[in-house]
PDB file of C-alpha atoms in Angstrom:
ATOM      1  CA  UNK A   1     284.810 100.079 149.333  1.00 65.00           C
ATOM      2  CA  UNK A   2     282.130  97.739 147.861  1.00 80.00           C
ATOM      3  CA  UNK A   3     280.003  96.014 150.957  1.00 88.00           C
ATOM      4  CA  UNK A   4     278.242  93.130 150.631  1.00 92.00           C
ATOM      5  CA  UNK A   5     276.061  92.052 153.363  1.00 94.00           C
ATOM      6  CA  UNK A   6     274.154  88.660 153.938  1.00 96.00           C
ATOM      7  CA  UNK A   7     271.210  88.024 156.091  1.00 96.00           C
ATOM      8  CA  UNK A   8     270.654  86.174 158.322  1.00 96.00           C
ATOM      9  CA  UNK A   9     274.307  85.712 159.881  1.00 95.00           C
ATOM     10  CA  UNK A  10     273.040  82.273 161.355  1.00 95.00           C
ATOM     11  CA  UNK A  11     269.714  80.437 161.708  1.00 97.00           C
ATOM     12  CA  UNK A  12     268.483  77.235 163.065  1.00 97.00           C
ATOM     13  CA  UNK A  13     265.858  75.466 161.908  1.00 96.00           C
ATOM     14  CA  UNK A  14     263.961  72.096 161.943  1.00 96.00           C
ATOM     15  CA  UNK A  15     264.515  69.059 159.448  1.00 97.00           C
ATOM     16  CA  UNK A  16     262.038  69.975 156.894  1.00 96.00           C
ATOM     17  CA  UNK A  17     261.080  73.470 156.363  1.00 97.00           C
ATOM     18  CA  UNK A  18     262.977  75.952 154.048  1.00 97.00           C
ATOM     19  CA  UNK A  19     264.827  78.606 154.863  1.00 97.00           C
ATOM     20  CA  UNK A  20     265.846  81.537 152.801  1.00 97.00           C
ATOM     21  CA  UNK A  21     269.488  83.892 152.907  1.00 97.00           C
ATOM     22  CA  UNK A  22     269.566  86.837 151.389  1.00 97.00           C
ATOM     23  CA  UNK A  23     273.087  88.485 149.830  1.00 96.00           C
ATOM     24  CA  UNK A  24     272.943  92.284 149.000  1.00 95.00           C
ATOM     25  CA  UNK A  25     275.504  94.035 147.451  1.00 92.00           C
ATOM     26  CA  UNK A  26     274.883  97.851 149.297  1.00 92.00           C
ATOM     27  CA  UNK A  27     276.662 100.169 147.801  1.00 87.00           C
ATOM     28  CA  UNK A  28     277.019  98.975 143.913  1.00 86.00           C
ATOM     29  CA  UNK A  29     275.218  97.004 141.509  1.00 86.00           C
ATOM     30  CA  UNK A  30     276.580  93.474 140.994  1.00 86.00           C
ATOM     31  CA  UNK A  31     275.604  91.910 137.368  1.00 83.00           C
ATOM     32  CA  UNK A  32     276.660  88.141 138.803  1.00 89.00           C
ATOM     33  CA  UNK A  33     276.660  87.234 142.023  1.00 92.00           C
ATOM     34  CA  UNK A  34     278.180  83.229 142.753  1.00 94.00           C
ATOM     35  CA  UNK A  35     277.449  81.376 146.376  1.00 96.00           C
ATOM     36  CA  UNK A  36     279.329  79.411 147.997  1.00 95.00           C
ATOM     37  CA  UNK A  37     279.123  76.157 150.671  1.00 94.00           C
ATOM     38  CA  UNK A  38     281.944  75.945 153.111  1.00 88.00           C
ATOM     39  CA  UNK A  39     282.232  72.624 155.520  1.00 83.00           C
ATOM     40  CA  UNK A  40     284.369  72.810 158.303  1.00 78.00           C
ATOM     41  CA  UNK A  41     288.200  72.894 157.370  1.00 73.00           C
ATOM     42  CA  UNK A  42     287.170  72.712 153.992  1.00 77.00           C
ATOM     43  CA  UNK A  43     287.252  74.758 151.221  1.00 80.00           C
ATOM     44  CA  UNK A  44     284.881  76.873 149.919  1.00 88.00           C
ATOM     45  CA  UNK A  45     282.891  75.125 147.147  1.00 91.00           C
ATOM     46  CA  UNK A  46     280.772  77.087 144.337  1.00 92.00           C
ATOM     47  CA  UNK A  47     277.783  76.285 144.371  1.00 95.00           C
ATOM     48  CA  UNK A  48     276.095  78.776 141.579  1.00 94.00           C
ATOM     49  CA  UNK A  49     276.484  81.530 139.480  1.00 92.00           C
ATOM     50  CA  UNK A  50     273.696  83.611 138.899  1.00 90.00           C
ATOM     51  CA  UNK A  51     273.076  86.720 136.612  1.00 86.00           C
ATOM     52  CA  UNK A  52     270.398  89.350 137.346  1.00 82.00           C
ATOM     53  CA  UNK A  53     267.162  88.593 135.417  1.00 81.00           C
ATOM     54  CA  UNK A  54     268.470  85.341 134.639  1.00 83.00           C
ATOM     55  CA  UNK A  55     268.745  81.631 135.918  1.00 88.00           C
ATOM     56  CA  UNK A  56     271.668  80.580 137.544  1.00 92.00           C
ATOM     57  CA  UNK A  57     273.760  78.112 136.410  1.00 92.00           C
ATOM     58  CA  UNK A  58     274.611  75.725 139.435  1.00 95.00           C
ATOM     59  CA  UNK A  59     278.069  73.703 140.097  1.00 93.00           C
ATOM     60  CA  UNK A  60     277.562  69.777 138.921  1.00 92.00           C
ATOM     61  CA  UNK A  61     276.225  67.552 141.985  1.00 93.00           C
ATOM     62  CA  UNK A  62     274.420  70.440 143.176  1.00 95.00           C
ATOM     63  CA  UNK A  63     270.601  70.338 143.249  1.00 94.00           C
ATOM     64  CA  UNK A  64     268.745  73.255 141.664  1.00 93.00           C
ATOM     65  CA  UNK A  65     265.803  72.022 142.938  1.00 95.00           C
ATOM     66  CA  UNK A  66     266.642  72.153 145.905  1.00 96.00           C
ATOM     67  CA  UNK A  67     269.109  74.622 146.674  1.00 97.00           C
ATOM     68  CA  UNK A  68     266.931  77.940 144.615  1.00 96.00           C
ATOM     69  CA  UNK A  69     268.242  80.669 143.303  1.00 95.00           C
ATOM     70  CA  UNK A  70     266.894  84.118 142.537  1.00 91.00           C
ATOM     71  CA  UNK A  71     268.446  87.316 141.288  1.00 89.00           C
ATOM     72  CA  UNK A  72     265.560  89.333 140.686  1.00 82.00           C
ATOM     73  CA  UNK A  73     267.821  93.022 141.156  1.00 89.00           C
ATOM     74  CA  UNK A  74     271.086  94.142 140.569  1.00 89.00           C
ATOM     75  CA  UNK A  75     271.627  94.113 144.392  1.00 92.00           C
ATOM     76  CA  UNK A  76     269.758  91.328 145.680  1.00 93.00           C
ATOM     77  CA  UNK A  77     270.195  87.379 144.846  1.00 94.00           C
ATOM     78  CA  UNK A  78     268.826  85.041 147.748  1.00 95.00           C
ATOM     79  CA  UNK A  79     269.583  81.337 148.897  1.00 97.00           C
ATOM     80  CA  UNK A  80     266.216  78.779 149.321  1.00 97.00           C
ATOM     81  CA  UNK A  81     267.517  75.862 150.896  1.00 97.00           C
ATOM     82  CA  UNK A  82     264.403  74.028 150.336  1.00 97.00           C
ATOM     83  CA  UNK A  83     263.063  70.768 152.718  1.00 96.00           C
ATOM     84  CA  UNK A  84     266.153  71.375 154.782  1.00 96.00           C
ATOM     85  CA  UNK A  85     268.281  68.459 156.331  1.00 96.00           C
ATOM     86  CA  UNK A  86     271.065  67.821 158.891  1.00 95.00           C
ATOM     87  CA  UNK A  87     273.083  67.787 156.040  1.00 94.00           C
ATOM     88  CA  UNK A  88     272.651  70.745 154.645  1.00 95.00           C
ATOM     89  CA  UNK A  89     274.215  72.152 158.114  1.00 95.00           C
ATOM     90  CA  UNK A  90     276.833  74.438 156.706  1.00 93.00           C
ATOM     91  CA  UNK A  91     278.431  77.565 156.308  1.00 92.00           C
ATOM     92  CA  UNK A  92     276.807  79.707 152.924  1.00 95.00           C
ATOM     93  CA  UNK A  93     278.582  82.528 151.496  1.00 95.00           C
ATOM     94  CA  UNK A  94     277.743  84.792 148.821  1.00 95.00           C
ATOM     95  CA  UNK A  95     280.017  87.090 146.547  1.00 93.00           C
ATOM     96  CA  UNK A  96     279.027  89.769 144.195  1.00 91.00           C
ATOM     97  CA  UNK A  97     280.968  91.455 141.550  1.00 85.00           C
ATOM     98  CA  UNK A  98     280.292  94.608 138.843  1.00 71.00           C
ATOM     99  CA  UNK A  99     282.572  94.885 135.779  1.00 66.00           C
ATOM    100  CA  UNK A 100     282.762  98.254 136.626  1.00 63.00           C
ATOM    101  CA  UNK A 101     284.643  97.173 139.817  1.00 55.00           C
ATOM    102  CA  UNK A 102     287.608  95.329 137.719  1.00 62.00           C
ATOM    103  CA  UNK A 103     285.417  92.441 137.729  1.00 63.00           C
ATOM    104  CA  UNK A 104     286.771  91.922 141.328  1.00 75.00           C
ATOM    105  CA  UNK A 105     284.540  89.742 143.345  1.00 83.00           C
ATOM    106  CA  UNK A 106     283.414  90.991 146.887  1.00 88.00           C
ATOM    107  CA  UNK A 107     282.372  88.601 149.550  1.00 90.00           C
ATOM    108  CA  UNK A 108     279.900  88.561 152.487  1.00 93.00           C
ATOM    109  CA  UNK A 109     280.454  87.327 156.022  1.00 91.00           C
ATOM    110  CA  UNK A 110     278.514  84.522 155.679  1.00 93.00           C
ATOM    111  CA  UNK A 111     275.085  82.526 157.006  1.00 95.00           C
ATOM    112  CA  UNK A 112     275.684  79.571 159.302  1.00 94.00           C
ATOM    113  CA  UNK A 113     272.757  77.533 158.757  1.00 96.00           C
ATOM    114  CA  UNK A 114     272.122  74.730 161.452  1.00 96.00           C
ATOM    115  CA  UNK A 115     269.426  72.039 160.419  1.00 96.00           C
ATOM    116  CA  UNK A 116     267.802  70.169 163.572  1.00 96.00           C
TER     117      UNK A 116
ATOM    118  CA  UNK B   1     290.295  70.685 136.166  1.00 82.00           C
ATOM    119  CA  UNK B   2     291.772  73.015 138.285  1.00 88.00           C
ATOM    120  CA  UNK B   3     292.945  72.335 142.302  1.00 92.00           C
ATOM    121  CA  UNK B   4     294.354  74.390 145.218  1.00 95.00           C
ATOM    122  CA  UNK B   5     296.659  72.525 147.899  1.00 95.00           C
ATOM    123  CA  UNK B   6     297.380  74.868 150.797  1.00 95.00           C
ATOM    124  CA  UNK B   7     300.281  73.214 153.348  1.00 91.00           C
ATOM    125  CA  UNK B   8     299.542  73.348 156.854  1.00 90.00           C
ATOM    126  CA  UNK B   9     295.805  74.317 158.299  1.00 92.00           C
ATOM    127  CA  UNK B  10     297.187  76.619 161.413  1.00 95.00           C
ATOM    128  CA  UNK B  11     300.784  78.615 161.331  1.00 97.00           C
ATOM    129  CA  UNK B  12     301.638  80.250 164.197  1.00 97.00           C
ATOM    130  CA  UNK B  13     304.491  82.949 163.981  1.00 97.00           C
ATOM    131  CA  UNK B  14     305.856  85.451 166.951  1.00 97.00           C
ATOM    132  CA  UNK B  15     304.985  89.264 166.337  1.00 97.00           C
ATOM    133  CA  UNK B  16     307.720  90.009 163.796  1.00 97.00           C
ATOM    134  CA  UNK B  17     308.809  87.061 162.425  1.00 98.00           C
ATOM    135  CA  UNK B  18     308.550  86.015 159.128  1.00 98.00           C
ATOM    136  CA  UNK B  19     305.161  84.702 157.604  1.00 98.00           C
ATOM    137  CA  UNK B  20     305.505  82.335 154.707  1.00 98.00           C
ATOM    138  CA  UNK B  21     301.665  80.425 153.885  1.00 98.00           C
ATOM    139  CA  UNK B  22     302.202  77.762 151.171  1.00 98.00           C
ATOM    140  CA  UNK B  23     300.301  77.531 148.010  1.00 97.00           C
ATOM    141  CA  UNK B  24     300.607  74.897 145.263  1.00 97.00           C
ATOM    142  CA  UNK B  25     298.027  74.671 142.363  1.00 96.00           C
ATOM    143  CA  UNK B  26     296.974  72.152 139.435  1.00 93.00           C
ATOM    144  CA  UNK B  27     295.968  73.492 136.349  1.00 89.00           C
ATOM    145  CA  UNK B  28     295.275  72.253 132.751  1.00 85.00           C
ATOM    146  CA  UNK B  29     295.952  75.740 131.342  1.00 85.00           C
ATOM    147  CA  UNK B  30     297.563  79.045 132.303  1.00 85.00           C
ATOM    148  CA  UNK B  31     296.561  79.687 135.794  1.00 89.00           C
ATOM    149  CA  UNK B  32     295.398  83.114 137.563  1.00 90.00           C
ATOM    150  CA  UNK B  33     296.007  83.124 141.113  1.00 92.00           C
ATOM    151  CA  UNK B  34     294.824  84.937 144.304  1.00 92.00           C
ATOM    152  CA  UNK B  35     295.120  85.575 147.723  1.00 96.00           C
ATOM    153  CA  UNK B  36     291.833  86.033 150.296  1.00 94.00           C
ATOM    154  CA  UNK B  37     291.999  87.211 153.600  1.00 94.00           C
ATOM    155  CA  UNK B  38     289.102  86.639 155.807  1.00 90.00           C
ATOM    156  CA  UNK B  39     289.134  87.801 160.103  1.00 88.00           C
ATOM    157  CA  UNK B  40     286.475  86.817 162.285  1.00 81.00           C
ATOM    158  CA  UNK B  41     282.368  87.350 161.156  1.00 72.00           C
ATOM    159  CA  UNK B  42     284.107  89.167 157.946  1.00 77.00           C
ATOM    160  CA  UNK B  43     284.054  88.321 154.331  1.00 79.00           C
ATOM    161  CA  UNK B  44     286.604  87.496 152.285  1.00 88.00           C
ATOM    162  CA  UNK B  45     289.001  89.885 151.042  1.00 90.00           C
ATOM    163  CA  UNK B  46     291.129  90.338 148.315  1.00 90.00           C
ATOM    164  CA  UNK B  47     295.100  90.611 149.354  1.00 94.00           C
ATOM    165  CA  UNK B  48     296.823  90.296 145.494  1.00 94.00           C
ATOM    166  CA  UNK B  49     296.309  88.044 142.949  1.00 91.00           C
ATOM    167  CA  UNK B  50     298.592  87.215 139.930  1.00 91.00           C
ATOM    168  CA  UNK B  51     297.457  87.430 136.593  1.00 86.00           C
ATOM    169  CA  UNK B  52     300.057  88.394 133.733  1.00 84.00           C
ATOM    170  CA  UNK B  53     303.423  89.827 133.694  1.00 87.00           C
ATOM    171  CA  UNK B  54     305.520  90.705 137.186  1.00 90.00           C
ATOM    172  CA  UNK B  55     305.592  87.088 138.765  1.00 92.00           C
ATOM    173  CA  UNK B  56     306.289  88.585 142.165  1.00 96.00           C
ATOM    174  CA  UNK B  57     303.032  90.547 142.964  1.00 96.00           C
ATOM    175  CA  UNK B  58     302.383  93.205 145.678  1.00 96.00           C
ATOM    176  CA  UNK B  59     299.439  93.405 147.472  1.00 95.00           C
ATOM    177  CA  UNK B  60     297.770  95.098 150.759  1.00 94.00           C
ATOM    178  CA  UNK B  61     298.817  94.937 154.258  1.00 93.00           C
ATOM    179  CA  UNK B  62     302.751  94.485 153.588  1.00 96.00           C
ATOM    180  CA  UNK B  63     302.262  91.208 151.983  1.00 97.00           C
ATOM    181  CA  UNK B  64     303.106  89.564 148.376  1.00 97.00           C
ATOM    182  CA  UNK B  65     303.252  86.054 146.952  1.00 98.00           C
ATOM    183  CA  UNK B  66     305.561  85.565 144.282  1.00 96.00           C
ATOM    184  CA  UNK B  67     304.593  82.883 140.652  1.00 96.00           C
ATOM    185  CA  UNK B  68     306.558  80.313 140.506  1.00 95.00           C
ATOM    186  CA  UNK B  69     305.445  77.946 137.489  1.00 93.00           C
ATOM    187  CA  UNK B  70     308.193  75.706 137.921  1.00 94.00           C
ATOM    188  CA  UNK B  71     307.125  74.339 141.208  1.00 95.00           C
ATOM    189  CA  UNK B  72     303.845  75.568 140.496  1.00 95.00           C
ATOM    190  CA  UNK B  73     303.542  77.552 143.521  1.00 96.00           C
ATOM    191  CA  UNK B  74     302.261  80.987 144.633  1.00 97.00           C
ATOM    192  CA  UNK B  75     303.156  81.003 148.814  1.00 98.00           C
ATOM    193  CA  UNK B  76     302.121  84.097 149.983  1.00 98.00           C
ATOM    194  CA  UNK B  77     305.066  85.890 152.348  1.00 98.00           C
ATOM    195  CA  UNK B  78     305.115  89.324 154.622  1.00 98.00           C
ATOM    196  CA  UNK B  79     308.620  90.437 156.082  1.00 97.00           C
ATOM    197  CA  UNK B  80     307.414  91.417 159.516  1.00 97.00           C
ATOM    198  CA  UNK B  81     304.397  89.710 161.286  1.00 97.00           C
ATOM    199  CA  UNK B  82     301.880  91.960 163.367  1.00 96.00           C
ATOM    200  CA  UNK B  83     299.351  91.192 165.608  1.00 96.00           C
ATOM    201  CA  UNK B  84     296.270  92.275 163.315  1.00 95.00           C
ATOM    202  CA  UNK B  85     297.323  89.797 160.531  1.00 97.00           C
ATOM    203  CA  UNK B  86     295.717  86.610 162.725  1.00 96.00           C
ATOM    204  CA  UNK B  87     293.158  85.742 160.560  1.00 95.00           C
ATOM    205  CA  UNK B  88     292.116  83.018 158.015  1.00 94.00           C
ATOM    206  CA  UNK B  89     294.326  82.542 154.398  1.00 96.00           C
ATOM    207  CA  UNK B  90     292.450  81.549 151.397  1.00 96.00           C
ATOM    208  CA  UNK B  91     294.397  80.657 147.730  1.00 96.00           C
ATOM    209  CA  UNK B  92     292.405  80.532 144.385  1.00 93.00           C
ATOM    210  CA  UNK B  93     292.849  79.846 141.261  1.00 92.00           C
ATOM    211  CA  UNK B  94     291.242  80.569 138.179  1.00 87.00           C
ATOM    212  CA  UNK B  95     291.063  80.080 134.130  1.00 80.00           C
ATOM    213  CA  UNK B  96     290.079  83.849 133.452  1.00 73.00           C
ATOM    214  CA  UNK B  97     291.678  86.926 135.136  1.00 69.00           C
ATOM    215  CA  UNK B  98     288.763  88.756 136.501  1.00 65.00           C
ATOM    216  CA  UNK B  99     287.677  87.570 139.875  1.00 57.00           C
ATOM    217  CA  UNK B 100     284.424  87.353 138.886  1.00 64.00           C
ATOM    218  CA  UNK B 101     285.333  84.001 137.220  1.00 75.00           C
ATOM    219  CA  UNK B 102     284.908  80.631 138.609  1.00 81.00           C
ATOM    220  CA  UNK B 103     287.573  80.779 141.811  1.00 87.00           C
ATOM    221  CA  UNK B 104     288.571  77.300 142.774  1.00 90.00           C
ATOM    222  CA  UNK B 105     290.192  78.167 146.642  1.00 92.00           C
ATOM    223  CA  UNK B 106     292.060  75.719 149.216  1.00 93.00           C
ATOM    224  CA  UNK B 107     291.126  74.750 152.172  1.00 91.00           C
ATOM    225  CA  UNK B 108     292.242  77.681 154.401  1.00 93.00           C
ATOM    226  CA  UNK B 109     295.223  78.605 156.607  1.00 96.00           C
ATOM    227  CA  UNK B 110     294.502  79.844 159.699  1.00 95.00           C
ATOM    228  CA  UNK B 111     297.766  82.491 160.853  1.00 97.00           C
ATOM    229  CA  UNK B 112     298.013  82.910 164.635  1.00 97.00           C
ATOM    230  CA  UNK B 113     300.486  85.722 165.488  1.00 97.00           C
ATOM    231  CA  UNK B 114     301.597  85.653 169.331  1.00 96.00           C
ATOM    232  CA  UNK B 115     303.863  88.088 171.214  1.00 92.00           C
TER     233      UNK B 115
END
């Protein structure tokens, strides 16, 4: 079935620097690819859709300048969370999906990020 | 707008039983609806989802939700609980059919399934 991984699967850094998640789709080539913010015993919120060789359209109240988005290839699209805060803390998830795949979306385990 | 309510954050059934997870949605226009399944350091996976026709859908793992646009639910059921279905319950909606369309999901069920 289609796999899509996400690096790293947690990180912790200090208030301030940026820190970048990959989302790879490994074994087909995903035209849009959407990520996702989930708080604790909350739902998972969109946060952006992107298309490969384009620029992604983000969710409303969700900053593009800060939260940057790049899907240079069909199977990469990373996450910048940029000048991290506490706040940012969360759990990001990434999907991919390929229209050749029933337009199903396919989801990756997931990056806890933990800002200091 | 479009909005997922899922009833009750933890269910815990004996190995078995019955497992009913509640859905209700909001939605301005037709709604397509689906079922996630996520266990532990895994991404989310697609159990059914509902789109046209047969209101009482069929999907992986022995389990199937069933449209109701009366009460504008879509509670996802499985006969006979096992041990290996203890994991996390997502329900989405959408506007389009195709999952690659803007998923709205609730906030998560968590099933517990004990002996």
């Amino acid at each position: 079935g289609a796999v899509v991984s996400q690096h790293p699967s947690w990180v912790i850094c200090k208030s301030g620097t940026s820190v970048k998640i990959e989302c790879r789709s490994l074994d087909f080539q995903a035209t849009t690819m959407f990520w996702y913010r989930q708080f604790p015993k909350q739902s998972l919120m969109l946060m952006a859709t992107s298309n490969e060789g384009s620029k992604a359209t983000y969710e409303q109240g969700v900053e593009k300048d800060k939260f940057l988005i790049n899907h240079a290839s069909l199977t990469l699209s990373t996450l910048t969370v940029t000048s991290a805060h506490p706040e940012d803390s969360s759990f990001y998830i990434c999907s991919a999906s390929s229209p050749s795949g029933n337009n199903e979306q396919f989801f990756g385990p997931g990056t806890r990020l933990t800002v200091l | 707008a479009q909005s997922v309510t899922q009833l009750g954050s933890h269910v815990s059934v004996s190995e078995g039983a019955l497992v009913l997870l509640r859905c209700n949605y909001s939605s301005s226009v037709p709604p397509y609806l689906f079922w996630y399944v996520q266990y532990p350091n895994q991404g989310l996976q697609l159990l059914l989802k509902y789109t046209t026709g047969a209101t009482l859908v069929k999907g992986i793992n022995g389990f199937e939700a069933e449209f109701k646009k009366s009460e504008t639910s879509f509670h996802l059921t499985k006969p006979s609980a096992h041990m290996s279905d203890a994991a996390e319950y997502f329900c989405a909606v959408s506007d389009r059919p195709g999952t690659a369309s803007k998923l709205t999901f609730g906030t998560g069920t968590r099933l517990q399934v004990t002996l």
